[in-house]
C-alpha positions as a Python dict, from the first residue, in 0.01 Angstrom:
ca = {
    (1, 'M'): (0, 0, 0),
    (2, 'L'): (-50, -43, 324),
    (3, 'R'): (-358, -275, 406),
    (4, 'A'): (-492, -385, 751),
    (5, 'K'): (-474, -786, 640),
    (6, 'D'): (-83, -729, 644),
    (7, 'L'): (-36, -614, 979),
    (8, 'Q'): (96, -847, 1233),
    (9, 'T'): (-25, -817, 1591),
    (10, 'V'): (243, -735, 1873),
    (11, 'S'): (16, -678, 2191),
    (12, 'Y'): (-347, -719, 2306),
    (13, 'L'): (-466, -509, 2621),
    (14, 'V'): (-796, -602, 2805),
    (15, 'S'): (-905, -384, 3118),
    (16, 'I'): (-1205, -361, 3333),
    (17, 'F'): (-1267, -62, 3546),
    (18, 'T'): (-1404, -162, 3907),
    (19, 'P'): (-1562, 153, 4100),
    (20, 'Q'): (-1643, -41, 4405),
    (21, 'L'): (-1513, -363, 4558),
    (22, 'N'): (-1365, -513, 4846),
    (23, 'F'): (-1005, -501, 4752),
    (24, 'S'): (-803, -723, 4919),
    (25, 'V'): (-397, -806, 4780),
    (26, 'N'): (-411, -1129, 4982),
    (27, 'N'): (-744, -1271, 4874),
    (28, 'I'): (-652, -1164, 4505),
    (29, 'L'): (-308, -1348, 4506),
    (30, 'T'): (-426, -1646, 4669),
    (31, 'E'): (-732, -1706, 4385),
    (32, 'M'): (-518, -1583, 4104),
    (33, 'M'): (-205, -1821, 4195),
    (34, 'G'): (-453, -2125, 4258),
    (35, 'K'): (-625, -2100, 3928),
    (36, 'F'): (-377, -1940, 3713),
    (37, 'G'): (-55, -1992, 3850),
    (38, 'K'): (55, -2232, 3588),
    (39, 'V'): (4, -1944, 3326),
    (40, 'L'): (111, -1667, 3512),
    (41, 'D'): (443, -1832, 3659),
    (42, 'G'): (658, -1564, 3612),
    (43, 'Q'): (785, -1246, 3817),
    (44, 'L'): (520, -1178, 4117),
    (45, 'M'): (534, -804, 4234),
    (46, 'T'): (313, -648, 4504),
    (47, 'M'): (320, -298, 4597),
    (48, 'P'): (204, -196, 4930),
    (49, 'L'): (101, 145, 4919),
    (50, 'P'): (-56, 382, 5154),
    (51, 'P'): (-461, 382, 5155),
    (52, 'E'): (-429, 778, 5010),
    (53, 'A'): (-260, 642, 4701),
    (54, 'P'): (-447, 669, 4382),
    (55, 'A'): (-664, 388, 4297),
    (56, 'E'): (-517, 331, 3933),
    (57, 'I'): (-164, 232, 4076),
    (58, 'P'): (-117, -119, 4036),
    (59, 'R'): (-98, -288, 4370),
    (60, 'L'): (-58, -639, 4237),
    (61, 'T'): (156, -761, 3926),
    (62, 'L'): (155, -1096, 3780),
    (63, 'S'): (345, -1218, 3469),
    (64, 'S'): (405, -1557, 3241),
    (65, 'N'): (767, -1685, 3239),
    (66, 'D'): (832, -1620, 2910),
    (67, 'Q'): (710, -1238, 2944),
    (68, 'G'): (406, -1310, 2708),
    (69, 'L'): (140, -1246, 2950),
    (70, 'R'): (111, -965, 3229),
    (71, 'L'): (-190, -880, 3520),
    (72, 'E'): (-179, -577, 3677),
    (73, 'I'): (-404, -539, 3933),
    (74, 'S'): (-542, -204, 4102),
    (75, 'P'): (-837, -117, 4309),
    (76, 'A'): (-998, 119, 3992),
    (77, 'R'): (-853, -98, 3684),
    (78, 'T'): (-757, -469, 3624),
    (79, 'S'): (-555, -507, 3309),
    (80, 'L'): (-411, -814, 3148),
    (81, 'F'): (-150, -773, 2860),
    (82, 'R'): (-58, -1047, 2584),
    (83, 'F'): (274, -933, 2403),
    (84, 'R'): (383, -1127, 2100),
    (85, 'R'): (695, -1332, 2215),
    (86, 'K'): (1042, -1368, 1975),
    (87, 'N'): (923, -1730, 1866),
    (88, 'D'): (534, -1622, 1798),
    (89, 'T'): (408, -1562, 1440),
    (90, 'D'): (123, -1400, 1561),
    (91, 'V'): (-121, -1377, 1905),
    (92, 'D'): (-383, -1582, 1925),
    (93, 'S'): (-698, -1361, 2011),
    (94, 'A'): (-971, -1612, 2075),
    (95, 'E'): (-698, -1793, 2314),
    (96, 'F'): (-595, -1454, 2510),
    (97, 'L'): (-1003, -1313, 2518),
    (98, 'L'): (-1083, -1674, 2685),
    (99, 'L'): (-816, -1644, 2914),
    (100, 'A'): (-878, -1270, 3005),
    (101, 'N'): (-1236, -1363, 3070),
    (102, 'Q'): (-1149, -1643, 3300),
    (103, 'I'): (-931, -1414, 3498),
    (104, 'F'): (-1147, -1137, 3511),
    (105, 'Q'): (-1432, -1384, 3621),
    (106, 'T'): (-1206, -1485, 3939),
    (107, 'Y'): (-1121, -1109, 4013),
    (108, 'L'): (-1487, -1019, 3999),
    (109, 'D'): (-1590, -1314, 4225),
    (110, 'V'): (-1326, -1256, 4486),
    (111, 'T'): (-1369, -865, 4503),
    (112, 'V'): (-1762, -873, 4476),
    (113, 'A'): (-1715, -599, 4193),
    (114, 'V'): (-1905, -453, 3954),
    (115, 'V'): (-1771, -369, 3622),
    (116, 'G'): (-1806, -5, 3534),
    (117, 'R'): (-1614, -32, 3198),
    (118, 'L'): (-1441, -263, 2960),
    (119, 'A'): (-1169, -156, 2721),
    (120, 'S'): (-964, -342, 2488),
    (121, 'V'): (-663, -231, 2270),
    (122, 'I'): (-486, -402, 2008),
    (123, 'V'): (-134, -335, 1859),
    (124, 'K'): (-18, -423, 1524),
    (125, 'Y'): (248, -331, 1275),
    (126, 'E'): (408, -337, 930),
    (127, 'A'): (787, -347, 879),
    (128, 'L'): (830, -109, 556),
    (129, 'Q'): (1111, 29, 340),
    (130, 'Q'): (948, 401, 363),
    (131, 'P'): (676, 425, 637),
    (132, 'G'): (661, 766, 600),
    (133, 'I'): (542, 785, 209),
    (134, 'E'): (320, 457, 272),
    (135, 'V'): (109, 605, 572),
    (136, 'A'): (102, 928, 367),
    (137, 'K'): (-40, 762, 75),
    (138, 'H'): (-305, 609, 290),
    (139, 'F'): (-428, 895, 463),
    (140, 'C'): (-340, 1231, 286),
    (141, 'R'): (-459, 1406, 14),
    (142, 'D'): (-312, 1330, -363),
    (143, 'E'): (-169, 1716, -387),
    (144, 'R'): (2, 1669, -98),
    (145, 'L'): (189, 1374, -194),
    (146, 'K'): (364, 1510, -494),
    (147, 'T'): (523, 1777, -287),
    (148, 'A'): (495, 1789, 85),
    (149, 'L'): (626, 1439, 131),
    (150, 'T'): (949, 1403, -77),
    (151, 'R'): (1116, 1482, 248),
    (152, 'P'): (974, 1160, 474),
    (153, 'T'): (1193, 1238, 760),
    (154, 'T'): (1050, 1603, 820),
    (155, 'S'): (706, 1529, 719),
    (156, 'R'): (447, 1578, 1032),
    (157, 'F'): (82, 1438, 994),
    (158, 'T'): (-199, 1623, 1167),
    (159, 'H'): (-572, 1526, 1187),
    (160, 'T'): (-837, 1802, 1174),
    (161, 'R'): (-1136, 1702, 1367),
    (162, 'Y'): (-1391, 1905, 1155),
    (163, 'T'): (-1298, 1791, 821),
    (164, 'N'): (-1206, 1441, 902),
    (165, 'H'): (-904, 1412, 672),
    (166, 'L'): (-550, 1415, 716),
    (167, 'D'): (-353, 1699, 605),
    (168, 'C'): (17, 1645, 553),
    (169, 'L'): (234, 1953, 598),
    (170, 'G'): (608, 1953, 492),
}
């Protein structure tokens, strides 16, 4: 049976959305490298774009040397990613959220921005022998498990908003 406690964390993402700010790549880069250069010690990428380019496109990307962290900065959104590395058994959420808070506070201080929204995404997985059937057992009606899901490679899962259940179609 699929249980939440058995899932392993693959990655975290935390984003702040900043509708109004004083955006200067040079000022942001100077502050970020000064305070977080030991953590974000990998590849640095800046993308000079014309002023009419969409504000969601990152102008600055910083990453850690081991590819476990990536910071993407655009005028509309700043996102910090934490990816599980090969040697990690799990990703420490408390440590990541503390770092995200420090990075975002520095960013807000430099840009004099106001946060309009905050978003967070956690990606988890569990390696299963027959993933289709395990997901079906968790989400589908019992009568569907006996017939439609005997072919897990061809089964589809659909969600009906009005009935709040998943119906499995063969």
